[in-house]
Amino acid sequence: MSYNSFGRVFRFTTWGESHGPALGAVVDGCPPGLNLSEADIQPFLDKRRPGQSRFTTQRQEPDQVRILSGVFEGRTTGTPISLMIENVDQRSKDYSDVAQAYRPGHADYAYDAKYGFRDYRGGGRSSARETAARVAAGAVARLVIPEVRIRAWVEAIGGDSIDQAAFDAQEIDRNPFFCPDAEAAHRWEALVDAARKAGSSLGAVIACEAVGVPAGWGAPLYAKLDSELAAACMSINAVKGVEIGDGFAAAALTGEQNADAMRPGTDGPAFLANHAGGIAGGISTGQAVRVRVAFKPTSSILTPVPTISPSGEATEIATKGRHDPCVGIRGAPVVEAMMALVLADQKLLHRAQVG
Amino acid sequence: MSYNSFGRVFRFTTWGESHGPALGAVVDGCPPGLNLSEADIQPFLDKRRPGQSRFTTQRQEPDQVRILSGVFEGRTTGTPISLMIENVDQRSKDYSDVAQAYRPGHADYAYDAKYGFRDYRGGGRSSARETAARVAAGAVARLVIPEVRIRAWVEAIGGDSIDQAAFDAQEIDRNPFFCPDAEAAHRWEALVDAARKAGSSLGAVIACEAVGVPAGWGAPLYAKLDSELAAACMSINAVKGVEIGDGFAAAALTGEQNADAMRPGTDGPAFLANHAGGIAGGISTGQAVRVRVAFKPTSSILTPVPTISPSGEATEIATKGRHDPCVGIRGAPVVEAMMALVLADQKLLHRAQVG
Amino acid sequence: MSYNSFGRVFRFTTWGESHGPALGAVVDGCPPGLNLSEADIQPFLDKRRPGQSRFTTQRQEPDQVRILSGVFEGRTTGTPISLMIENVDQRSKDYSDVAQAYRPGHADYAYDAKYGFRDYRGGGRSSARETAARVAAGAVARLVIPEVRIRAWVEAIGGDSIDQAAFDAQEIDRNPFFCPDAEAAHRWEALVDAARKAGSSLGAVIACEAVGVPAGWGAPLYAKLDSELAAACMSINAVKGVEIGDGFAAAALTGEQNADAMRPGTDGPAFLANHAGGIAGGISTGQAVRVRVAFKPTSSILTPVPTISPSGEATEIATKGRHDPCVGIRGAPVVEAMMALVLADQKLLHRAQVG
Amino acid sequence: MSYNSFGRVFRFTTWGESHGPALGAVVDGCPPGLNLSEADIQPFLDKRRPGQSRFTTQRQEPDQVRILSGVFEGRTTGTPISLMIENVDQRSKDYSDVAQAYRPGHADYAYDAKYGFRDYRGGGRSSARETAARVAAGAVARLVIPEVRIRAWVEAIGGDSIDQAAFDAQEIDRNPFFCPDAEAAHRWEALVDAARKAGSSLGAVIACEAVGVPAGWGAPLYAKLDSELAAACMSINAVKGVEIGDGFAAAALTGEQNADAMRPGTDGPAFLANHAGGIAGGISTGQAVRVRVAFKPTSSILTPVPTISPSGEATEIATKGRHDPCVGIRGAPVVEAMMALVLADQKLLHRAQVG
């Protein structure tokens, strides 16, 4: 209900700016008795961590998480879990230009228009660094839904899509793009290198799938599973579109084409298709829950763009500093985290109402 | 925060099933002193009302709204506004088949899986009839944001899109499709007629624009204007995708292409483009706020589809009854309502924090 | 989270003014499959209903409740339950004086100061009539917690308390005061009659007990069972104080006196006392949950009181109309309802987090 | 809406256990542009800090607060403010007995009953140490309401009340009891010393007053100013009762006695009395807002009390360790903080709805 919290009964609040001393999340409503240590969280932060290849920002952040509360003798107690990650490699001097001119496409102008004031260092609160807190919270959420396996991958960069026929889940962790198609990953190396060298940036599309969600999670109408997922994914920096199942493609289908026909199965129905992305009427059907998310290209680019200064004068800006040439790439672990956070909340909400 | 409410300080709750005695909304947090009577709400309900052309369901519902509270001597008092619409033309007998088999693509199976039980008459709570309550609440929301003009239209039906060059705002109210392109409207007559006669259905894409939103509404991060709009639109029955501004197309652009360059303007910046859909960093920029919404084809179709019964046996179902051949058409006034409801809430939230 | 809603997962919203066409409640988050009809609600409304003795307001309201949604074939469906009660005997002319002068102790001045405007008929939204909606919602809540028996009674009127040694639960329903002490009830007849004839009014203290609440409901810290009960009771019109267990008396005890010592019991501990009112650390202990609530005397009195007019001139007001000489009496069923509503919510919250 | 958050638009979340590495609060929704540094918070923490006299726990905690986010160049940015206080003097060995037996009156049994598990070191989350986080958040809230002066004091200890006629505001900060009556403070020295030496503990009553609250803050009905204050105060550890204005005493008055008569004043009405404690119909009247809060005696006492072990066997417990002989004393700054937090939230809520 407040501006920096998400979830209803499994709820988290994030805090922290790109260039402050630290950032973190408070996870509230977590069930008691779950085994939890920093080691359960760190691998997910490591996946998202910058500086691991030349295709992401060169900022070096160890992103070591500390659990400050809510765990006793290795188990969650049911009280709020405070997670903190210190900022180590913030170089504020890189951002002096940003104070003098609004970066088009960035939050600079809107923040100033709202607050009359902003923390211009590295985008402050609007920096993608905030997503580290989500990933940490998401790792806790995963413990709440052990029955669910969540996997995200990059489906397209700069308009160049994977070949769905070549999809190989094993491949996702073998390249720096979370790309399930080895050939596409190869092409993307050249694509992203070129963008980086040109001082440009690229957009991306992330797909995410949750397998093992039982039928019945979600709720009509304003806590619909799909509505919550849409809010969760659109709350990530740089996201401009969200689809459930076939998404916009479904708008071009007929009712027969779009119907996920059912046959008797061993445990519930056997569906003959999954156009719906595992959600009907806001409630999970037991099929894989599928979401696709569009990330715009990074707005901090070296190419000069016409803009204005805070005092309203014409100027142009070329953003120096260490930016991701394609912020969408590191979006994959963030979308996974948001999927986990939404599903954990919906599981507990379902348990509240239906038992 | 509950399942059937939306909004933070301007908040509404809807109730009612397709075939119950009535449906309605309670609008809470409305500022006092606004002129409000049924006549302010009825025109919006009339736009959404079924049975007005052969392209929508033939159910005849006058959809007369009554204001039961919150208004005194023609003005809002600041207390909750209860809005009620009676159901008149519910024919439950039409739905007897639905009790015996799950309609693929519909909420039938998921509701049963969740609740062990459902109101199968006309989809019960999952019926698009619920959107009448949203439209009524949305009419109240419009009074809170008189500075904003909201307009939605149908951009594509069954994969056949309008010609953006032929866009004529005047045309939207001249055809039964809310279509801004007269030629496309002409083609859609044939398209929807054919689908109707074939017992099939079609998807649609709705676009919606809000002009006059000042820079500064919205909030990082989980009450972002775009996140709220995504949740609001995805909460509408049959919606499967939401885009802000260029949406998925932005994922194929470079940073330079996607940058909405700024020049000094008369009152704030003059933007040279609006790829962002009027929202940056979750906060409005002063440009038009733009959203696109994908509606899947109506899942209740006459064409038989393989399915199972509640007891798990193989069967097939052809849904008789009076259904929209393209539920997306009547989605236009509903998307407008959700836009108004989100913006009213964000205006008040902004006022709360920033004054 | 909004102004007229209460609860977290079992949540209700009330609407309606004293002299509007109707009032009601929307109950959201109710579990599915519970048997529910108007007959389950009406008896509780009848207990609260005005005009049943000369000791309450003479307004004649049948207070017939209608269920407008959320129930199908006699069972709750899990969707919102809309409850409506029509106002029948509203006589607005009685209130013409109230428009011209603020009643001291009443909400008149504060409403005008807030909203610049008010519905002065019968107190509008601040009328005790709103509590009918709570009682209706509370009847639904009781179905969620069949393991709990809730009972409220009047403990004091106008400073004259019952004799705790004479407490007889059977007596509560045998007199018009919900008084468990026959002798006190006898005294109160004279006391309330005298106040009524003098154009005066009296305060009262209500006690309420819930037996059968298992250990473990509630939560640290801001959803504590006692914190929720305090908010719920203090939200009732005319309430000025709330105590859990010994309340203010506990502040005069020593630690040893206040300790509820434990011995091994058959099922959990056998407590040797219940100073804590069944709640420790915000969580139920398995003992009876006990709350006491102070109602101020009705502020609408026939005795003239110095006041000012909306334009700020000195005047005095004697409130004609039909008022309860002791609004606390009819508070007993209202406090019961709030107890049920809080416990139902806490039960579901507990189930969400702990399973 | 979650278990460890409070407030609607000005909202805070606390985390941390008595014996963990740290505790803290995240304050969300704070207006931008307020001057804020650690020096604005520290004095309030110092007032509440333990170990300052022999009348409070001897635990030595510097309670140094750090601001980790939400402030840039000395001003709030509008983004979440993360406050952290490290625990320094936690001696877990003191609490070994507590693991073996439930302290009567403490949260021990209830926590185990709820979570099947608890952090028994120093009461874990149920420790009064959590209130340090509230006091820090409250210091931020004060900046939001510079028009309001808040002052709390101790009105009674162990049943020994101050003489209202001897009330001297200057005296409050001159003795270790926040006592406005020098003579009572003198008596309390002996009283608390005796309790401490006897291994016993005492309850207390705190009064708190907010002057300068304009007429109009608050809301009917479930966000009433009094309802929010009741929830806020009852959420403090060890609190068992809350009164607004005359509270329970009002229940013994007649309508004439309780009426706060009005005369024309210079700016709004001049009230002739303040039985209502500055709140009517849930909304502030412009008078001083007054609340009284009952603290039970500390439940951790040296005197042995019969109890049971987690495995259900009869035993007794005498709680060693460093406890406040009267936890209510340090409750004064905590009640002040809750008053500030509620008023800041209500001010912003009022601004949202009414402008």
XYZ file of N, CA and C in Angstrom, chain A residues 237-329:
279
model
N 12.596 -1.351 -13.117
C 13.127 -0.247 -13.921
C 13.276 -0.679 -15.365
N 12.875 0.170 -16.298
C 13.082 -0.017 -17.737
C 12.062 -0.935 -18.413
N 11.137 -1.505 -17.637
C 10.139 -2.378 -18.268
C 9.013 -1.546 -18.868
N 8.603 -1.886 -20.084
C 7.542 -1.142 -20.774
C 6.392 -2.012 -21.248
N 6.490 -3.341 -21.085
C 5.392 -4.190 -21.528
C 5.409 -5.519 -20.810
N 4.213 -6.076 -20.598
C 4.077 -7.366 -19.930
C 3.008 -8.175 -20.658
N 3.301 -9.419 -20.902
C 2.318 -10.320 -21.491
C 2.178 -11.570 -20.633
N 0.962 -12.081 -20.528
C 0.717 -13.368 -19.891
C 0.382 -14.349 -21.021
N 1.029 -15.498 -21.022
C 0.768 -16.487 -22.084
C 1.012 -15.868 -23.446
N 0.047 -16.013 -24.343
C 0.253 -15.500 -25.709
C 0.223 -13.975 -25.775
N -0.293 -13.318 -24.756
C -0.259 -11.862 -24.711
C -0.895 -11.221 -25.924
N -0.178 -10.295 -26.543
C -0.743 -9.563 -27.673
C -1.066 -10.487 -28.847
N -0.331 -11.579 -28.967
C -0.632 -12.509 -30.059
C -2.038 -13.092 -29.908
N -2.498 -13.241 -28.674
C -3.844 -13.794 -28.453
C -4.916 -12.892 -29.043
N -4.619 -11.602 -29.125
C -5.599 -10.661 -29.662
C -5.837 -10.882 -31.146
N -4.971 -11.668 -31.791
C -5.138 -11.952 -33.212
C -5.693 -13.343 -33.463
N -6.033 -14.049 -32.391
C -6.554 -15.415 -32.536
C -8.076 -15.429 -32.503
N -8.662 -16.526 -32.965
C -10.102 -16.751 -32.762
C -10.286 -17.533 -31.466
N -11.518 -17.575 -31.029
C -11.823 -18.284 -29.798
C -11.417 -19.746 -29.844
N -11.588 -20.391 -30.976
C -11.193 -21.811 -31.068
C -9.687 -21.965 -30.964
N -8.994 -21.072 -31.674
C -7.527 -21.160 -31.659
C -6.966 -20.932 -30.258
N -7.626 -20.045 -29.524
C -7.102 -19.630 -28.221
C -7.528 -20.552 -27.082
N -8.536 -21.409 -27.351
C -9.042 -22.284 -26.286
C -7.994 -23.330 -25.922
N -7.685 -23.443 -24.645
C -6.770 -24.485 -24.192
C -7.607 -25.712 -23.856
N -7.860 -26.527 -24.885
C -8.747 -27.677 -24.712
C -8.220 -28.607 -23.634
N -9.143 -29.311 -23.001
C -8.782 -30.188 -21.881
C -9.179 -31.629 -22.179
N -8.380 -32.532 -21.715
C -8.688 -33.963 -21.708
C -8.468 -34.459 -20.278
N -9.085 -35.569 -19.928
C -8.845 -36.086 -18.578
C -7.369 -36.405 -18.388
N -6.820 -36.012 -17.261
C -5.406 -36.272 -16.965
C -5.292 -37.116 -15.714
N -4.092 -37.373 -15.307
C -3.916 -38.222 -14.126
C -4.279 -37.469 -12.853
N -3.967 -36.201 -12.842
C -4.210 -35.426 -11.618
C -4.717 -34.067 -12.078
N -6.021 -33.932 -12.229
C -6.581 -32.751 -12.865
C -6.563 -32.930 -14.366
N -6.967 -31.902 -15.077
C -7.085 -32.021 -16.523
C -5.719 -32.043 -17.204
N -5.658 -32.683 -18.363
C -4.490 -32.568 -19.240
C -4.854 -31.525 -20.285
N -4.135 -30.424 -20.278
C -4.428 -29.369 -21.237
C -3.714 -29.660 -22.547
N -4.379 -29.362 -23.668
C -3.786 -29.616 -24.979
C -3.001 -28.404 -25.488
N -3.064 -27.282 -24.781
C -2.318 -26.085 -25.185
C -2.225 -25.180 -23.964
N -1.425 -24.128 -24.077
C -1.290 -23.181 -22.954
C -1.213 -21.740 -23.467
N -2.213 -21.370 -24.265
C -2.270 -19.980 -24.723
C -2.437 -19.024 -23.551
N -3.118 -19.500 -22.507
C -3.478 -18.630 -21.390
C -2.304 -18.351 -20.455
N -1.186 -19.032 -20.656
C -0.047 -18.835 -19.762
C -0.339 -19.303 -18.349
N -1.175 -20.335 -18.243
C -1.386 -20.949 -16.938
C -2.301 -20.189 -16.003
N -3.018 -19.196 -16.535
C -3.905 -18.388 -15.672
C -5.234 -18.174 -16.388
N -6.328 -18.509 -15.732
C -7.665 -18.247 -16.288
C -8.501 -17.590 -15.202
N -9.158 -16.495 -15.561
C -9.981 -15.790 -14.583
C -9.168 -15.290 -13.403
N -7.876 -15.106 -13.604
C -7.018 -14.585 -12.544
C -6.454 -15.651 -11.633
N -6.765 -16.907 -11.932
C -6.413 -18.021 -11.045
C -5.588 -19.037 -11.824
N -4.599 -19.609 -11.168
C -3.739 -20.574 -11.853
C -4.521 -21.831 -12.225
N -4.119 -22.442 -13.356
C -4.821 -23.629 -13.856
C -4.046 -24.906 -13.587
N -2.838 -24.768 -13.059
C -1.984 -25.941 -12.876
C -0.976 -26.100 -14.005
N -1.159 -25.362 -15.086
C -0.164 -25.379 -16.163
C 1.000 -24.462 -15.796
N 2.015 -24.439 -16.639
C 3.135 -23.514 -16.418
C 2.627 -22.073 -16.505
N 3.012 -21.269 -15.537
C 2.683 -19.841 -15.562
C 3.758 -19.137 -16.393
N 3.309 -18.410 -17.420
C 4.261 -17.832 -18.373
C 4.055 -16.339 -18.535
N 5.145 -15.611 -18.427
C 5.095 -14.170 -18.579
C 6.229 -13.723 -19.499
N 5.984 -12.702 -20.296
C 7.029 -12.092 -21.133
C 7.118 -10.607 -20.786
N 8.318 -10.086 -20.741
C 8.540 -8.730 -20.249
C 9.453 -7.981 -21.215
N 9.048 -6.765 -21.612
C 9.862 -5.956 -22.525
C 10.680 -4.931 -21.752
N 11.985 -4.959 -21.931
C 12.882 -3.941 -21.361
C 13.284 -2.975 -22.467
N 13.145 -1.700 -22.205
C 13.622 -0.701 -23.161
C 15.149 -0.661 -23.129
N 15.792 -0.060 -24.142
C 17.241 0.092 -24.076
C 17.633 1.021 -22.927
N 18.778 0.762 -22.332
C 19.323 1.634 -21.281
C 19.264 3.091 -21.745
N 18.787 3.971 -20.892
C 18.667 5.367 -21.325
C 19.952 6.163 -21.118
N 20.858 5.639 -20.305
C 22.160 6.314 -20.143
C 23.085 5.857 -21.267
N 23.302 6.710 -22.268
C 24.133 6.337 -23.409
C 25.192 7.414 -23.657
N 26.255 6.992 -24.341
C 27.355 7.917 -24.629
C 27.033 8.845 -25.799
N 26.119 8.413 -26.669
C 25.723 9.233 -27.805
C 25.010 10.482 -27.304
N 25.430 11.664 -27.740
C 24.788 12.887 -27.246
C 23.333 12.996 -27.724
N 22.468 13.431 -26.837
C 21.040 13.583 -27.137
C 20.616 14.990 -26.707
N 19.775 15.642 -27.516
C 19.305 16.976 -27.130
C 18.469 16.908 -25.856
N 18.692 17.852 -24.984
C 17.918 17.858 -23.749
C 17.923 19.274 -23.169
N 17.411 19.417 -21.951
C 17.429 20.712 -21.272
C 18.070 20.555 -19.907
N 18.462 21.678 -19.352
C 19.022 21.691 -18.008
C 17.891 21.916 -17.007
N 18.139 21.675 -15.713
C 17.106 21.943 -14.707
C 16.571 23.371 -14.767
N 17.404 24.316 -15.245
C 16.889 25.688 -15.339
C 16.198 25.939 -16.678
N 16.085 24.893 -17.524
C 15.259 25.011 -18.724
C 15.986 25.415 -19.987
N 17.324 25.422 -19.935
C 18.052 25.797 -21.149
C 18.393 24.604 -22.023
N 18.438 24.851 -23.315
C 18.775 23.791 -24.256
C 20.233 23.388 -24.082
N 20.472 22.084 -24.115
C 21.829 21.553 -24.031
C 21.787 20.161 -24.632
N 22.860 19.441 -24.528
C 22.757 18.029 -24.865
C 23.572 17.234 -23.863
N 23.280 15.945 -23.775
C 23.963 15.141 -22.774
C 24.442 13.823 -23.374
N 25.655 13.460 -23.011
C 26.200 12.139 -23.316
C 26.588 11.559 -21.969
N 25.960 10.462 -21.556
C 26.155 9.973 -20.202
C 27.396 9.111 -20.090
N 28.409 9.667 -19.490
C 29.575 8.838 -19.169
C 29.226 7.972 -17.958
N 30.159 7.195 -17.513
C 29.892 6.319 -16.379
C 29.826 4.891 -16.864
N 29.504 3.989 -15.925
C 29.577 2.564 -16.244
C 28.169 2.012 -16.340
N 27.636 1.877 -17.521
C 26.255 1.446 -17.680
C 26.177 0.130 -18.441
N 25.082 -0.576 -18.200
C 24.823 -1.772 -18.979
C 24.483 -1.368 -20.400
N 25.141 -1.945 -21.395
C 24.711 -1.646 -22.762
C 23.320 -2.223 -23.052
N 22.910 -3.239 -22.256
C 21.563 -3.824 -22.417
C 21.076 -4.226 -21.035
N 20.342 -3.324 -20.386
C 19.947 -3.558 -18.996
C 19.021 -4.764 -18.878
N 18.406 -5.124 -20.004
C 17.493 -6.267 -19.991
C 18.173 -7.574 -19.667
N 19.458 -7.690 -20.008
C 20.135 -8.978 -19.774
C 20.066 -9.356 -18.303
